[in-house]
Amino acid sequence: MPAGRAADLLARAPWRRFATVGDSLAAGTGDPSPGYASLGWPDRVADVLRRVHPELAYLKAAEVGATTARTLNTQLDPLAEFEPDLVHVSCGANDLFRPVPDYAAIETVLARVFELAAATGAQLTTFTLGRAFVVPRFADWGERVRRVNDITRGLAAGHGAVLVDMWDHPVNDRPDLLSADRIHFAAAGQAVLATEIVKGLARLAGEVVVTGT
C-alpha cells in the first residue's frame, strides 16, 4: 500500500506516540527485496503516522533475539518512561528454540508483558507468526508456532489489541517472502505487515471516532 494511501486511511487516527517491544518481528528485521524500500514494518507504520501527525514520537525498543523474559526485563521500563499511546507487542518465537518449550512459562511471562504494555494506557497491536516461518531441525515446529499463536490470540482478545493474524495469510506462499536466514520476512513481507497493521488501525480509528460523536 502506498504511504499516501495508508495516511488517508489513518487521517482520523489519534496516535502520536508509537512504540514496539519484543523480538525481531516487533523490530521489523529483514533483508532487502527488489522494488521495495529497505524498511521494516514499524518504520513504515511510523512514516504513515508521521504523515498524519508530523510531531509523532517513535520508540523501537524491540530487540533481535529477545525472549519473553528478556522483553519483560529490559524493554518495559523504557516503554513506560516513553508514555506511548500505541504499542506493538510481538515475542515468544525465540522461546521455542529449545528442546522442549515451556508453554506455561511463555504464557505467564507474555501475559505480564501485555499487562504492563496495556498499563501505559496505550492501544496495543500484535501479530501471530506465519506458517512460512519453519525451523527444520524441530519436527514439531508447526505445532510449536500454533501453540504460541494461540497464546497471542488469547492475550490480544483480553487486552483489546489489534490482532494481525499472519498464520495463514496469503503472503506465506510468496516465493520472495523470507530473508536469507529463512526466518525473517524480507522487505516485501515487511510491506505486507505494515499494510495489515494500517488496515487494522484504520478500522479501529473509525470506531473511535464514531463512538466519540
mmCIF file of C-alpha atoms in Angstrom:
data_model
loop_
_atom_site.group_PDB
_atom_site.id
_atom_site.type_symbol
_atom_site.label_atom_id
_atom_site.label_comp_id
_atom_site.label_asym_id
_atom_site.label_seq_id
_atom_site.Cartn_x
_atom_site.Cartn_y
_atom_site.Cartn_z
ATOM 1 C CA MET A 1 0.000 0.000 0.000
ATOM 2 C CA PRO A 2 1.466 3.405 -0.930
ATOM 3 C CA ALA A 3 2.270 5.556 2.084
ATOM 4 C CA GLY A 4 -0.059 8.313 0.904
ATOM 5 C CA ARG A 5 -2.995 5.903 0.687
ATOM 6 C CA ALA A 6 -2.142 4.483 4.111
ATOM 7 C CA ALA A 7 -2.062 8.011 5.558
ATOM 8 C CA ASP A 8 -5.500 8.667 4.090
ATOM 9 C CA LEU A 9 -6.808 5.587 5.903
ATOM 10 C CA LEU A 10 -5.357 6.881 9.177
ATOM 11 C CA ALA A 11 -6.390 10.507 8.700
ATOM 12 C CA ARG A 12 -8.531 10.351 11.851
ATOM 13 C CA ALA A 13 -6.051 8.308 13.882
ATOM 14 C CA PRO A 14 -5.309 9.812 17.314
ATOM 15 C CA TRP A 15 -1.924 8.185 17.958
ATOM 16 C CA ARG A 16 1.121 10.396 18.435
ATOM 17 C CA ARG A 17 3.500 8.189 20.468
ATOM 18 C CA PHE A 18 4.214 4.826 18.837
ATOM 19 C CA ALA A 19 6.459 2.111 20.310
ATOM 20 C CA THR A 20 7.340 -1.521 19.670
ATOM 21 C CA VAL A 21 8.510 -4.109 22.191
ATOM 22 C CA GLY A 22 9.509 -7.734 21.721
ATOM 23 C CA ASP A 23 11.750 -9.624 19.328
ATOM 24 C CA SER A 24 12.889 -9.296 15.710
ATOM 25 C CA LEU A 25 9.309 -9.498 14.459
ATOM 26 C CA ALA A 26 8.481 -6.397 16.506
ATOM 27 C CA ALA A 27 11.722 -4.766 15.342
ATOM 28 C CA GLY A 28 10.963 -5.321 11.658
ATOM 29 C CA THR A 29 14.159 -7.252 10.877
ATOM 30 C CA GLY A 30 14.607 -8.494 7.313
ATOM 31 C CA ASP A 31 16.663 -8.424 4.105
ATOM 32 C CA PRO A 32 16.079 -6.052 1.172
ATOM 33 C CA SER A 33 13.689 -7.010 -1.633
ATOM 34 C CA PRO A 34 13.957 -5.739 -5.227
ATOM 35 C CA GLY A 35 11.496 -2.915 -5.826
ATOM 36 C CA TYR A 36 10.843 -2.249 -2.130
ATOM 37 C CA ALA A 37 12.305 0.320 0.213
ATOM 38 C CA SER A 38 14.574 -1.392 2.750
ATOM 39 C CA LEU A 39 12.378 -0.571 5.719
ATOM 40 C CA GLY A 40 10.931 -2.796 8.395
ATOM 41 C CA TRP A 41 7.208 -2.710 9.009
ATOM 42 C CA PRO A 42 7.402 -0.489 12.160
ATOM 43 C CA ASP A 43 9.411 2.177 10.326
ATOM 44 C CA ARG A 44 6.811 2.069 7.562
ATOM 45 C CA VAL A 45 3.960 2.468 10.044
ATOM 46 C CA ALA A 46 5.808 5.287 11.822
ATOM 47 C CA ASP A 47 6.211 7.051 8.468
ATOM 48 C CA VAL A 48 2.480 6.758 7.823
ATOM 49 C CA LEU A 49 1.572 8.048 11.281
ATOM 50 C CA ARG A 50 4.057 10.909 10.893
ATOM 51 C CA ARG A 51 2.241 11.974 7.730
ATOM 52 C CA VAL A 52 -0.891 12.332 9.856
ATOM 53 C CA HIS A 53 0.860 13.779 12.933
ATOM 54 C CA PRO A 54 4.271 15.270 11.982
ATOM 55 C CA GLU A 55 5.206 15.510 15.665
ATOM 56 C CA LEU A 56 4.973 11.716 16.100
ATOM 57 C CA ALA A 57 7.361 10.283 18.701
ATOM 58 C CA TYR A 58 8.637 6.776 17.932
ATOM 59 C CA LEU A 59 10.432 4.248 20.148
ATOM 60 C CA LYS A 60 11.670 0.916 18.805
ATOM 61 C CA ALA A 61 12.590 -0.948 21.988
ATOM 62 C CA ALA A 62 12.240 -4.371 20.351
ATOM 63 C CA GLU A 63 15.471 -6.375 20.026
ATOM 64 C CA VAL A 64 16.612 -9.175 17.737
ATOM 65 C CA GLY A 65 16.801 -12.421 19.709
ATOM 66 C CA ALA A 66 14.676 -11.237 22.625
ATOM 67 C CA THR A 67 12.767 -13.897 24.522
ATOM 68 C CA THR A 68 9.644 -13.152 26.510
ATOM 69 C CA ALA A 69 11.748 -12.905 29.692
ATOM 70 C CA ARG A 70 14.271 -10.555 28.104
ATOM 71 C CA THR A 71 11.475 -8.385 26.759
ATOM 72 C CA LEU A 72 9.917 -8.169 30.204
ATOM 73 C CA ASN A 73 13.207 -7.470 31.965
ATOM 74 C CA THR A 74 14.753 -4.915 29.592
ATOM 75 C CA GLN A 75 12.083 -3.228 27.488
ATOM 76 C CA LEU A 76 9.063 -2.467 29.666
ATOM 77 C CA ASP A 77 10.656 0.207 31.857
ATOM 78 C CA PRO A 78 11.813 2.274 28.848
ATOM 79 C CA LEU A 79 8.357 1.769 27.366
ATOM 80 C CA ALA A 80 6.635 3.157 30.459
ATOM 81 C CA GLU A 81 9.007 6.140 30.522
ATOM 82 C CA PHE A 82 8.168 6.857 26.873
ATOM 83 C CA GLU A 83 4.432 7.166 27.714
ATOM 84 C CA PRO A 84 3.138 5.711 24.443
ATOM 85 C CA ASP A 85 -0.410 5.814 23.147
ATOM 86 C CA LEU A 86 0.158 2.992 20.606
ATOM 87 C CA VAL A 87 2.287 -0.082 21.391
ATOM 88 C CA HIS A 88 3.074 -3.151 19.313
ATOM 89 C CA VAL A 89 3.964 -6.342 21.198
ATOM 90 C CA SER A 90 5.407 -9.385 19.418
ATOM 91 C CA CYS A 91 7.506 -12.015 21.170
ATOM 92 C CA GLY A 92 7.526 -15.692 22.005
ATOM 93 C CA ALA A 93 9.179 -17.150 18.921
ATOM 94 C CA ASN A 94 12.658 -17.217 20.470
ATOM 95 C CA ASP A 95 11.320 -19.185 23.440
ATOM 96 C CA LEU A 96 10.671 -22.040 21.008
ATOM 97 C CA PHE A 97 14.362 -22.637 20.195
ATOM 98 C CA ARG A 98 14.874 -25.192 22.938
ATOM 99 C CA PRO A 99 14.404 -28.970 23.079
ATOM 100 C CA VAL A 100 11.121 -28.726 24.998
ATOM 101 C CA PRO A 101 9.431 -25.311 25.145
ATOM 102 C CA ASP A 102 7.801 -24.326 28.433
ATOM 103 C CA TYR A 103 4.458 -23.076 27.158
ATOM 104 C CA ALA A 104 3.141 -22.313 30.642
ATOM 105 C CA ALA A 105 6.121 -20.051 31.296
ATOM 106 C CA ILE A 106 5.777 -18.425 27.879
ATOM 107 C CA GLU A 107 2.136 -17.622 28.577
ATOM 108 C CA THR A 108 2.827 -16.333 32.092
ATOM 109 C CA VAL A 109 5.643 -14.007 31.056
ATOM 110 C CA LEU A 110 3.972 -12.863 27.846
ATOM 111 C CA ALA A 111 0.800 -12.109 29.798
ATOM 112 C CA ARG A 112 2.856 -9.841 32.055
ATOM 113 C CA VAL A 113 4.364 -8.110 29.017
ATOM 114 C CA PHE A 114 0.900 -7.431 27.630
ATOM 115 C CA GLU A 115 -0.331 -6.328 31.048
ATOM 116 C CA LEU A 116 2.451 -3.781 31.514
ATOM 117 C CA ALA A 117 2.157 -2.547 27.937
ATOM 118 C CA ALA A 118 -1.587 -2.058 28.426
ATOM 119 C CA ALA A 119 -0.969 -0.319 31.769
ATOM 120 C CA THR A 120 0.580 2.590 29.841
ATOM 121 C CA GLY A 121 -2.926 3.329 28.577
ATOM 122 C CA ALA A 122 -1.842 2.682 25.001
ATOM 123 C CA GLN A 123 -3.734 0.868 22.283
ATOM 124 C CA LEU A 124 -1.978 -2.457 21.639
ATOM 125 C CA THR A 125 -1.306 -4.279 18.388
ATOM 126 C CA THR A 126 0.259 -7.694 17.774
ATOM 127 C CA PHE A 127 0.968 -10.361 15.151
ATOM 128 C CA THR A 128 0.718 -14.106 15.133
ATOM 129 C CA LEU A 129 3.603 -15.940 13.461
ATOM 130 C CA GLY A 130 3.252 -17.000 9.840
ATOM 131 C CA ARG A 131 3.395 -20.625 8.711
ATOM 132 C CA ALA A 132 6.288 -19.790 6.359
ATOM 133 C CA PHE A 133 8.463 -19.472 9.482
ATOM 134 C CA VAL A 134 9.911 -23.013 9.600
ATOM 135 C CA VAL A 135 12.845 -24.450 11.564
ATOM 136 C CA PRO A 136 13.545 -27.905 10.061
ATOM 137 C CA ARG A 137 15.576 -29.208 12.993
ATOM 138 C CA PHE A 138 12.404 -29.278 15.091
ATOM 139 C CA ALA A 139 9.995 -31.811 13.618
ATOM 140 C CA ASP A 140 7.123 -30.336 15.631
ATOM 141 C CA TRP A 141 7.873 -26.727 14.703
ATOM 142 C CA GLY A 142 4.440 -26.106 13.200
ATOM 143 C CA GLU A 143 2.773 -27.229 16.418
ATOM 144 C CA ARG A 144 5.118 -25.017 18.447
ATOM 145 C CA VAL A 145 4.140 -21.982 16.403
ATOM 146 C CA ARG A 146 0.437 -22.834 16.606
ATOM 147 C CA ARG A 147 0.622 -23.020 20.400
ATOM 148 C CA VAL A 148 2.366 -19.657 20.731
ATOM 149 C CA ASN A 149 -0.111 -18.169 18.268
ATOM 150 C CA ASP A 150 -2.990 -19.410 20.411
ATOM 151 C CA ILE A 151 -1.413 -17.723 23.449
ATOM 152 C CA THR A 152 -1.026 -14.491 21.482
ATOM 153 C CA ARG A 153 -4.612 -14.589 20.238
ATOM 154 C CA GLY A 154 -5.931 -15.046 23.766
ATOM 155 C CA LEU A 155 -3.879 -12.178 25.157
ATOM 156 C CA ALA A 156 -4.816 -9.922 22.264
ATOM 157 C CA ALA A 157 -8.500 -10.575 22.871
ATOM 158 C CA GLY A 158 -8.122 -9.950 26.595
ATOM 159 C CA HIS A 159 -6.469 -6.567 26.059
ATOM 160 C CA GLY A 160 -8.460 -5.320 23.075
ATOM 161 C CA ALA A 161 -5.357 -5.423 20.883
ATOM 162 C CA VAL A 162 -5.474 -5.090 17.123
ATOM 163 C CA LEU A 163 -4.524 -8.623 16.047
ATOM 164 C CA VAL A 164 -2.997 -9.230 12.629
ATOM 165 C CA ASP A 165 -3.223 -12.993 12.172
ATOM 166 C CA MET A 166 -0.378 -13.976 9.849
ATOM 167 C CA TRP A 167 -0.560 -17.754 10.344
ATOM 168 C CA ASP A 168 -2.488 -18.458 7.151
ATOM 169 C CA HIS A 169 -2.126 -15.090 5.406
ATOM 170 C CA PRO A 170 -1.664 -15.491 1.602
ATOM 171 C CA VAL A 171 1.741 -13.780 1.844
ATOM 172 C CA ASN A 172 3.104 -17.045 3.299
ATOM 173 C CA ASP A 173 3.025 -18.511 -0.222
ATOM 174 C CA ARG A 174 5.151 -15.801 -1.844
ATOM 175 C CA PRO A 175 8.494 -17.184 -3.068
ATOM 176 C CA ASP A 176 10.290 -13.917 -2.208
ATOM 177 C CA LEU A 177 8.863 -13.651 1.298
ATOM 178 C CA LEU A 178 11.750 -14.746 3.505
ATOM 179 C CA SER A 179 15.221 -13.324 4.082
ATOM 180 C CA ALA A 180 18.347 -15.398 3.511
ATOM 181 C CA ASP A 181 18.076 -16.808 7.033
ATOM 182 C CA ARG A 182 14.687 -18.345 6.044
ATOM 183 C CA ILE A 183 13.182 -16.914 9.216
ATOM 184 C CA HIS A 184 12.563 -13.189 8.894
ATOM 185 C CA PHE A 185 10.295 -11.566 6.321
ATOM 186 C CA ALA A 186 12.230 -9.678 3.660
ATOM 187 C CA ALA A 187 11.202 -6.121 2.728
ATOM 188 C CA ALA A 188 8.355 -7.388 0.540
ATOM 189 C CA GLY A 189 6.877 -9.164 3.554
ATOM 190 C CA GLN A 190 7.586 -6.193 5.809
ATOM 191 C CA ALA A 191 5.480 -4.062 3.471
ATOM 192 C CA VAL A 192 2.593 -6.504 3.865
ATOM 193 C CA LEU A 193 2.903 -6.471 7.660
ATOM 194 C CA ALA A 194 2.772 -2.673 7.641
ATOM 195 C CA THR A 195 -0.262 -2.678 5.372
ATOM 196 C CA GLU A 196 -2.125 -5.095 7.629
ATOM 197 C CA ILE A 197 -1.342 -3.008 10.731
ATOM 198 C CA VAL A 198 -2.539 0.143 8.973
ATOM 199 C CA LYS A 199 -5.760 -1.571 7.923
ATOM 200 C CA GLY A 200 -6.376 -2.779 11.481
ATOM 201 C CA LEU A 201 -5.676 0.647 12.952
ATOM 202 C CA ALA A 202 -7.869 2.315 10.334
ATOM 203 C CA ARG A 203 -10.828 0.165 11.338
ATOM 204 C CA LEU A 204 -10.184 0.985 14.976
ATOM 205 C CA ALA A 205 -9.731 4.722 14.328
ATOM 206 C CA GLY A 206 -13.103 4.770 12.588
ATOM 207 C CA GLU A 207 -14.724 3.049 15.563
ATOM 208 C CA VAL A 208 -13.117 5.516 17.985
ATOM 209 C CA VAL A 209 -14.483 8.488 16.082
ATOM 210 C CA VAL A 210 -17.968 7.031 15.796
ATOM 211 C CA THR A 211 -18.053 6.179 19.498
ATOM 212 C CA GLY A 212 -16.985 9.684 20.474
ATOM 213 C CA THR A 213 -19.658 11.507 18.471
#
